[in-house]
Short mmCIF file of C-alpha atoms and ligand atoms in Angstrom, two decimals:
data_model
loop_
_atom_site.label_atom_id
_atom_site.label_comp_id
_atom_site.label_asym_id
_atom_site.label_seq_id
_atom_site.Cartn_x
_atom_site.Cartn_y
_atom_site.Cartn_z
CA MET J 207 0.68 -20.79 -9.99
CA HIS J 208 -1.93 -20.49 -7.21
CA VAL J 209 -2.03 -17.03 -5.65
CA LEU J 210 -3.93 -16.11 -2.48
CA ILE J 211 -4.42 -12.40 -1.85
CA THR J 212 -5.77 -11.20 1.49
CA GLY J 213 -7.26 -7.74 1.10
CA GLY J 214 -7.49 -8.44 -2.62
CA ALA J 215 -10.37 -6.01 -3.21
CA GLY J 216 -8.31 -3.08 -1.97
CA PHE J 217 -6.13 -0.81 -4.05
CA ILE J 218 -2.88 -2.77 -4.21
CA GLY J 219 -4.67 -6.11 -3.78
CA SER J 220 -6.94 -5.60 -6.79
CA ASN J 221 -4.01 -4.52 -8.95
CA LEU J 222 -2.28 -7.76 -7.91
CA VAL J 223 -5.39 -9.66 -9.02
CA ALA J 224 -5.27 -8.07 -12.49
CA TYR J 225 -1.52 -8.70 -12.76
CA HIS J 226 -1.72 -12.40 -11.88
CA ILE J 227 -4.88 -13.15 -13.88
CA LYS J 228 -3.13 -11.65 -16.89
CA LYS J 229 -0.19 -13.99 -16.29
CA GLY J 230 -2.56 -16.99 -16.34
CA ASP J 231 -2.35 -17.71 -12.60
CA LYS J 232 -5.24 -18.89 -10.46
CA VAL J 233 -6.19 -16.23 -7.93
CA HIS J 234 -8.17 -16.50 -4.70
CA VAL J 235 -9.12 -13.28 -2.91
CA ILE J 236 -10.38 -12.86 0.60
CA ASP J 237 -11.52 -9.42 1.67
CA ASP J 238 -14.07 -8.21 4.22
CA LEU J 239 -14.84 -5.20 2.00
CA SER J 240 -14.16 -2.76 4.85
CA THR J 241 -11.88 -0.56 2.73
CA GLY J 242 -11.73 -2.80 -0.32
CA ARG J 243 -14.55 -2.48 -2.86
CA ILE J 244 -16.29 -5.16 -4.88
CA GLU J 245 -16.13 -2.84 -7.95
CA ASN J 246 -12.35 -3.21 -7.89
CA ILE J 247 -12.62 -6.91 -8.68
CA SER J 248 -16.00 -7.08 -10.44
CA LEU J 249 -14.28 -7.60 -13.81
CA PHE J 250 -12.89 -10.91 -12.55
CA LEU J 251 -15.83 -12.33 -10.61
CA GLU J 252 -16.92 -14.59 -13.50
CA HIS J 253 -13.38 -15.48 -14.55
CA LEU J 254 -12.58 -19.21 -14.40
CA ASN J 255 -9.25 -18.59 -12.68
CA PHE J 256 -10.71 -16.33 -10.00
CA LYS J 257 -12.39 -16.97 -6.70
CA PHE J 258 -13.63 -14.45 -4.13
CA ASP J 259 -14.66 -14.92 -0.52
CA GLU J 260 -16.02 -12.04 1.50
CA ALA J 261 -14.41 -12.89 4.80
CA ASN J 262 -12.63 -11.45 7.80
CA ILE J 263 -9.13 -12.87 8.11
CA LEU J 264 -9.36 -12.94 11.91
CA ILE J 265 -12.17 -15.48 12.01
CA TRP J 266 -12.57 -17.01 8.55
CA GLN J 267 -12.92 -20.77 8.95
CA ASP J 268 -11.52 -21.73 5.54
CA LEU J 269 -8.22 -19.94 5.92
CA GLU J 270 -6.32 -23.22 6.43
CA LYS J 271 -7.69 -24.60 3.16
CA ALA J 272 -6.94 -21.43 1.20
CA VAL J 273 -3.40 -21.26 2.55
CA ALA J 274 -2.73 -24.94 1.80
CA TRP J 275 -3.85 -24.36 -1.82
CA ALA J 276 -1.53 -21.40 -2.43
CA ASP J 277 1.98 -21.30 -3.91
CA ARG J 278 2.21 -17.61 -3.16
CA ILE J 279 0.36 -15.44 -0.66
CA TYR J 280 0.20 -11.67 -0.61
CA HIS J 281 -0.97 -10.39 2.76
CA MET J 282 -2.48 -7.00 2.00
CA ALA J 283 -5.47 -7.10 4.38
CA ALA J 284 -5.17 -4.23 6.85
CA VAL J 285 -6.94 -1.18 8.20
CA VAL J 286 -5.35 1.62 6.14
CA GLY J 287 -5.62 5.34 5.30
CA VAL J 288 -4.79 8.19 7.70
CA PHE J 289 -8.46 9.17 8.23
CA ARG J 290 -9.46 5.60 8.99
CA VAL J 291 -6.46 5.01 11.24
CA LEU J 292 -7.36 8.10 13.31
CA LYS J 293 -11.01 7.07 13.51
CA GLU J 294 -10.46 3.40 14.36
CA PRO J 295 -7.27 3.32 16.46
CA ILE J 296 -8.09 0.05 18.21
CA SER J 297 -9.10 -1.93 15.14
CA VAL J 298 -5.89 -0.79 13.41
CA LEU J 299 -3.86 -2.53 16.09
CA ALA J 300 -6.14 -5.52 16.58
CA THR J 301 -6.84 -6.34 12.93
CA ASN J 302 -3.42 -5.63 11.54
CA ILE J 303 -1.47 -7.52 14.17
CA ALA J 304 -3.82 -10.46 14.81
CA GLY J 305 -4.55 -10.95 11.08
CA CYS J 306 -0.89 -11.21 10.20
CA GLU J 307 -0.08 -13.48 13.15
CA ARG J 308 -2.96 -15.83 12.30
CA LEU J 309 -1.82 -16.09 8.70
CA LEU J 310 1.77 -16.90 9.74
CA ARG J 311 0.55 -19.51 12.23
CA VAL J 312 -1.67 -21.17 9.63
CA LEU J 313 1.14 -21.14 7.09
CA HIS J 314 3.49 -22.73 9.62
CA ASN J 315 0.99 -25.58 10.01
CA THR J 316 0.91 -26.41 6.29
CA ASP J 317 3.73 -28.35 4.69
CA TRP J 318 4.26 -26.55 1.43
CA ASN J 319 7.03 -24.10 0.63
CA THR J 320 4.64 -21.22 0.03
CA LYS J 321 6.11 -17.78 -0.61
CA LEU J 322 4.56 -15.11 1.59
CA ILE J 323 4.75 -11.39 0.89
CA ILE J 324 3.67 -9.17 3.77
CA ALA J 325 2.77 -5.51 3.27
CA SER J 326 4.43 -3.16 5.73
CA SER J 327 4.76 0.57 5.33
CA SER J 328 7.18 3.47 5.16
CA GLU J 329 5.19 4.88 8.13
CA VAL J 330 7.53 2.82 10.34
CA TYR J 331 10.36 5.28 9.58
CA GLY J 332 8.40 8.09 11.28
CA ASN J 333 9.32 11.71 10.69
CA ARG J 334 12.74 12.34 9.15
CA LEU J 335 15.07 15.09 8.03
CA GLU J 336 15.05 16.52 4.53
CA ASN J 337 17.22 14.46 2.15
CA GLU J 338 17.59 11.66 4.69
CA LEU J 339 17.53 8.40 2.74
CA LEU J 340 15.37 5.84 4.51
CA ASN J 341 17.25 2.60 4.69
CA GLU J 342 15.88 -0.79 5.77
CA ASP J 343 18.60 -1.18 8.43
CA MET J 344 18.22 2.19 10.17
CA GLU J 345 16.62 2.71 13.55
CA LEU J 346 12.96 3.64 13.45
CA HIS J 347 11.05 6.56 14.96
CA ILE J 348 7.77 6.35 16.79
CA SER J 349 6.60 9.56 18.42
CA PRO J 350 5.08 9.70 21.90
CA GLY J 351 1.44 8.79 21.73
CA HIS J 352 -0.54 12.00 21.71
CA ASN J 353 -2.33 10.87 18.61
CA SER J 354 -3.18 7.56 17.06
CA ARG J 355 -1.49 8.04 13.69
CA TRP J 356 1.37 5.95 15.08
CA ASN J 357 -0.90 2.99 15.78
CA TYR J 358 -0.60 2.09 12.12
CA SER J 359 3.16 2.17 12.31
CA ILE J 360 3.13 0.14 15.54
CA SER J 361 0.86 -2.47 13.94
CA LYS J 362 3.11 -2.78 10.91
CA LEU J 363 6.23 -3.05 13.08
CA ALA J 364 4.59 -5.87 15.01
CA ASP J 365 3.81 -7.60 11.69
CA GLU J 366 7.43 -7.23 10.61
CA ALA J 367 8.68 -8.68 13.89
CA PHE J 368 6.24 -11.60 13.63
CA ALA J 369 7.26 -12.28 10.04
CA LEU J 370 10.99 -12.30 10.75
CA SER J 371 10.51 -14.40 13.88
CA TYR J 372 8.50 -17.03 11.95
CA ALA J 373 11.21 -16.97 9.29
CA ARG J 374 13.95 -17.53 11.87
CA GLN J 375 12.18 -20.03 14.09
CA TYR J 376 10.18 -22.02 11.52
CA ASN J 377 11.93 -21.23 8.25
CA ILE J 378 8.81 -19.60 6.76
CA ASN J 379 9.61 -18.20 3.31
CA VAL J 380 8.55 -14.60 3.84
CA THR J 381 9.53 -11.17 2.51
CA VAL J 382 8.35 -7.93 4.11
CA ILE J 383 7.65 -4.96 1.85
CA ARG J 384 7.82 -1.41 3.18
CA PHE J 385 5.56 0.39 0.73
CA PHE J 386 6.21 4.06 0.11
CA ASN J 387 3.45 6.12 -1.56
CA VAL J 388 1.98 3.97 -4.33
CA ILE J 389 -0.64 5.37 -6.71
CA GLY J 390 -2.82 4.06 -9.51
CA PRO J 391 -6.25 2.81 -10.48
CA ASN J 392 -8.70 1.68 -7.76
CA GLN J 393 -7.18 3.89 -5.08
CA THR J 394 -9.84 5.76 -3.15
CA GLY J 395 -9.47 9.20 -1.59
CA LYS J 396 -12.08 8.40 1.01
CA TYR J 397 -9.62 7.50 3.76
CA GLY J 398 -6.93 10.12 3.07
CA MET J 399 -4.74 9.30 0.04
CA VAL J 400 -3.74 12.58 -1.55
CA VAL J 401 -3.50 11.68 -5.26
CA PRO J 402 -7.02 10.26 -5.80
CA ARG J 403 -8.36 13.18 -3.75
CA PHE J 404 -6.65 15.84 -5.85
CA VAL J 405 -7.57 14.05 -9.10
CA GLN J 406 -11.23 13.87 -8.14
CA GLN J 407 -11.24 17.48 -6.93
CA THR J 408 -9.75 18.86 -10.15
CA VAL J 409 -11.98 16.78 -12.41
CA ARG J 410 -15.07 17.92 -10.48
CA GLU J 411 -13.78 21.51 -10.41
CA GLN J 412 -13.85 21.47 -6.61
CA ASP J 413 -11.27 23.13 -4.36
CA ILE J 414 -7.95 21.31 -4.12
CA THR J 415 -7.39 20.74 -0.41
CA ILE J 416 -3.73 21.06 0.56
CA TYR J 417 -3.11 20.27 4.23
CA GLY J 418 -0.42 22.32 5.99
CA ASP J 419 1.63 24.67 3.79
CA GLY J 420 2.18 22.08 1.05
CA THR J 421 5.96 21.95 1.45
CA GLN J 422 5.86 18.39 2.82
CA GLN J 423 7.30 15.90 0.35
CA ARG J 424 6.42 12.48 -0.98
CA ALA J 425 7.65 10.24 -3.82
CA PHE J 426 4.92 8.41 -5.76
CA LEU J 427 5.38 5.02 -7.40
CA ASP J 428 3.03 3.75 -10.11
CA VAL J 429 1.25 0.61 -8.92
CA ARG J 430 2.14 -1.13 -12.21
CA ASP J 431 5.82 -0.84 -11.28
CA ALA J 432 4.99 -1.94 -7.74
CA MET J 433 3.45 -5.15 -9.17
CA ILE J 434 6.62 -5.94 -11.09
CA TYR J 435 8.71 -5.32 -7.97
CA LEU J 436 6.56 -7.64 -5.84
CA ASP J 437 6.71 -10.43 -8.41
CA LEU J 438 10.48 -10.13 -8.85
CA LEU J 439 11.01 -10.09 -5.09
CA ALA J 440 8.78 -13.12 -4.62
CA GLU J 441 10.77 -15.02 -7.25
CA ASN J 442 14.20 -14.13 -5.89
CA PRO J 443 15.40 -16.55 -3.17
CA LEU J 444 17.73 -13.83 -1.85
CA SER J 445 14.69 -11.82 -0.70
CA ARG J 446 13.85 -14.52 1.84
CA ALA J 447 13.53 -13.15 5.41
CA GLU J 448 14.36 -9.66 4.17
CA ILE J 449 12.64 -6.30 4.62
CA VAL J 450 12.63 -4.32 1.36
CA ASN J 451 11.59 -0.74 0.56
CA VAL J 452 9.33 -0.50 -2.48
CA GLY J 453 8.99 3.02 -3.82
CA THR J 454 10.64 5.61 -5.99
CA ALA J 455 13.13 8.36 -5.18
CA ARG J 456 11.40 11.13 -7.18
CA GLU J 457 10.33 13.32 -4.27
CA MET J 458 8.06 16.30 -4.80
CA THR J 459 6.18 18.73 -2.59
CA ILE J 460 2.41 18.49 -2.19
CA ASN J 461 2.27 22.02 -3.68
CA GLN J 462 4.01 20.74 -6.83
CA LEU J 463 1.67 17.78 -6.93
CA ALA J 464 -1.43 20.00 -6.70
CA HIS J 465 -0.19 22.30 -9.47
CA ALA J 466 0.74 19.36 -11.73
CA ILE J 467 -2.66 17.68 -11.35
CA LYS J 468 -4.46 20.98 -11.91
CA GLU J 469 -2.42 21.64 -15.05
CA TYR J 470 -2.76 18.12 -16.50
CA SER J 471 -6.51 18.12 -15.98
CA GLN J 472 -6.84 21.69 -17.30
CA SER J 473 -8.98 22.43 -14.29
CA SER J 474 -9.97 25.81 -12.91
CA SER J 475 -10.14 24.46 -9.34
CA ASN J 476 -8.76 26.74 -6.63
CA ILE J 477 -5.89 25.53 -4.50
CA THR J 478 -6.80 25.95 -0.82
CA TYR J 479 -4.85 25.47 2.40
CA THR J 480 -6.20 23.83 5.56
CA SER J 481 -4.27 23.45 8.81
CA TYR J 482 -3.30 19.94 9.90
CA GLU J 483 -5.44 20.45 12.99
CA ASP J 484 -8.54 21.26 10.92
CA ALA J 485 -7.85 18.41 8.53
CA TYR J 486 -6.94 15.65 10.98
CA GLY J 487 -7.70 16.92 14.49
CA LYS J 488 -5.63 18.22 17.39
CA GLY J 489 -2.03 17.09 17.89
CA PHE J 490 -1.63 15.47 14.47
CA ASP J 491 2.00 14.61 13.62
CA GLU J 492 2.70 15.25 9.95
CA ILE J 493 5.51 13.40 8.22
CA TYR J 494 7.40 16.02 6.22
CA HIS J 495 9.91 13.89 4.34
CA ARG J 496 9.86 10.36 3.12
CA LYS J 497 12.54 9.34 0.65
CA PRO J 498 13.43 5.67 0.24
CA ASP J 499 16.87 4.22 -0.14
CA LEU J 500 16.27 1.89 -3.09
CA ALA J 501 19.67 0.17 -3.30
CA LYS J 502 18.39 -3.09 -1.83
CA LEU J 503 15.31 -3.10 -4.09
CA LEU J 504 17.47 -2.54 -7.15
CA ARG J 505 19.93 -5.24 -6.09
CA LEU J 506 17.15 -7.80 -5.61
CA THR J 507 15.05 -6.95 -8.68
CA ASN J 508 17.28 -5.14 -11.16
CA HIS J 509 14.18 -3.17 -12.22
CA LEU J 510 13.85 0.59 -12.64
CA PRO J 511 10.36 2.15 -12.66
CA LYS J 512 8.88 2.29 -16.17
CA TRP J 513 6.12 4.78 -15.50
CA ALA J 514 6.86 8.49 -15.30
CA LEU J 515 4.75 10.37 -12.76
CA GLU J 516 3.25 12.53 -15.53
CA GLU J 517 1.96 9.42 -17.37
CA THR J 518 0.47 7.99 -14.19
CA LEU J 519 -1.29 11.23 -13.28
CA LEU J 520 -2.64 11.66 -16.83
CA ASP J 521 -3.98 8.10 -16.78
CA LEU J 522 -5.71 8.68 -13.46
CA ILE J 523 -7.20 11.97 -14.65
CA HIS J 524 -8.56 10.39 -17.86
CA HIS J 525 -10.01 7.54 -15.86
CA GLU J 526 -11.73 9.95 -13.47
CA GLN J 527 -13.00 12.09 -16.38
CA LYS J 528 -14.60 9.00 -17.95
CA LYS J 529 -16.35 8.20 -14.67
CA GLU J 530 -17.84 11.69 -14.61
CA LEU J 531 -19.35 11.42 -18.13
N1 UDP L 1289 -2.75 15.66 1.89
C1 UDP L 1289 -3.21 16.90 1.46
N2 UDP L 1289 -4.52 16.99 1.07
C2 UDP L 1289 -5.38 15.94 1.08
C3 UDP L 1289 -4.89 14.69 1.52
C4 UDP L 1289 -3.56 14.59 1.92
O1 UDP L 1289 -2.46 17.90 1.42
O2 UDP L 1289 -6.54 16.12 0.69
C5 UDP L 1289 -1.33 15.57 2.29
C6 UDP L 1289 -1.08 14.85 3.62
O3 UDP L 1289 -1.20 15.73 4.70
C7 UDP L 1289 0.35 14.34 3.43
C8 UDP L 1289 0.41 14.02 1.93
O4 UDP L 1289 -0.66 14.76 1.33
O5 UDP L 1289 1.27 15.35 3.69
C9 UDP L 1289 0.25 12.55 1.63
O6 UDP L 1289 -0.91 12.09 2.28
P1 UDP L 1289 -1.47 10.62 2.14
O7 UDP L 1289 -2.56 10.45 3.15
O8 UDP L 1289 -1.76 10.32 0.71
O9 UDP L 1289 -0.24 9.68 2.50
P2 UDP L 1289 0.83 9.63 3.70
O10 UDP L 1289 0.70 10.85 4.57
O11 UDP L 1289 0.52 8.36 4.40
O12 UDP L 1289 2.11 9.62 2.96
#
């Protein structure tokens, strides 16, 4: 199979590369290396089944050729990470929306039944009540715009609407994934992501930086399970023109996460608390709860996550410890 991955040097993108190379597929990555890193794919650069182009999806001239070659496309290229979203509010909207629309338009102009997977995000659900299960069919929340966190959510909603409209009007074979918090190798803490930040802090014996009071909750899915979900969804014709949550239901507080990572890494780091305002700037809207309804995912894939959170965290800690040696 020929697989094209936009944003393939990023966290999820590079894990998709490893997954498909291992399966014997031919993989073509385009990435402008804005958040993605060449180190994430350096292992594959000389591989016969791998090709990399450093390119911006908005203007890259060979996109038509790359799309025509592909049997499956994963569209992962986007401006991501809370810090980066707050710092670059315009490019979040421009890149994320125009990039996705261009890809859909190009795909519509090729005559091959390519399967397209588009990355959306659980951010589109906005802030929710404790224990509220987030279901693909529920109405979505976007808060009034006193900060630009919601630009990410707006950009992903526009991508979803484009994807479903192309599916309806032109019969494009697309599935939209709403990713919940996914963790694993190659994820960087530079733009926000809590797990790589806490892992690096504990391994370096630096302060662990909890934002807010640490009672906010998240559920973390191992990227290796996420890969299996994406592949199964791509292969299932019933996922066509559907939006599907990809995540896990095992919610925990950020306090519990900090203590677990500290314990597993046997670190003497102090746990510190910083206000949201000091961490992200004035008027930041935190999301306190984010728990996916996974019924649709289970129905379409029949897969339950294989990796326990403890195993994933231990793997990440060992990996970080090796880097420090
Ligand atoms: N967070 C934290 N310390 C950090 C980075 C993040 O306490 O150094 C918190 C953040 O405020 C949020 C949670 O961890 O409540 C998850 O943050 P992340 O940016 O990983 O993902 P998202 O908010 O998009 O779920």
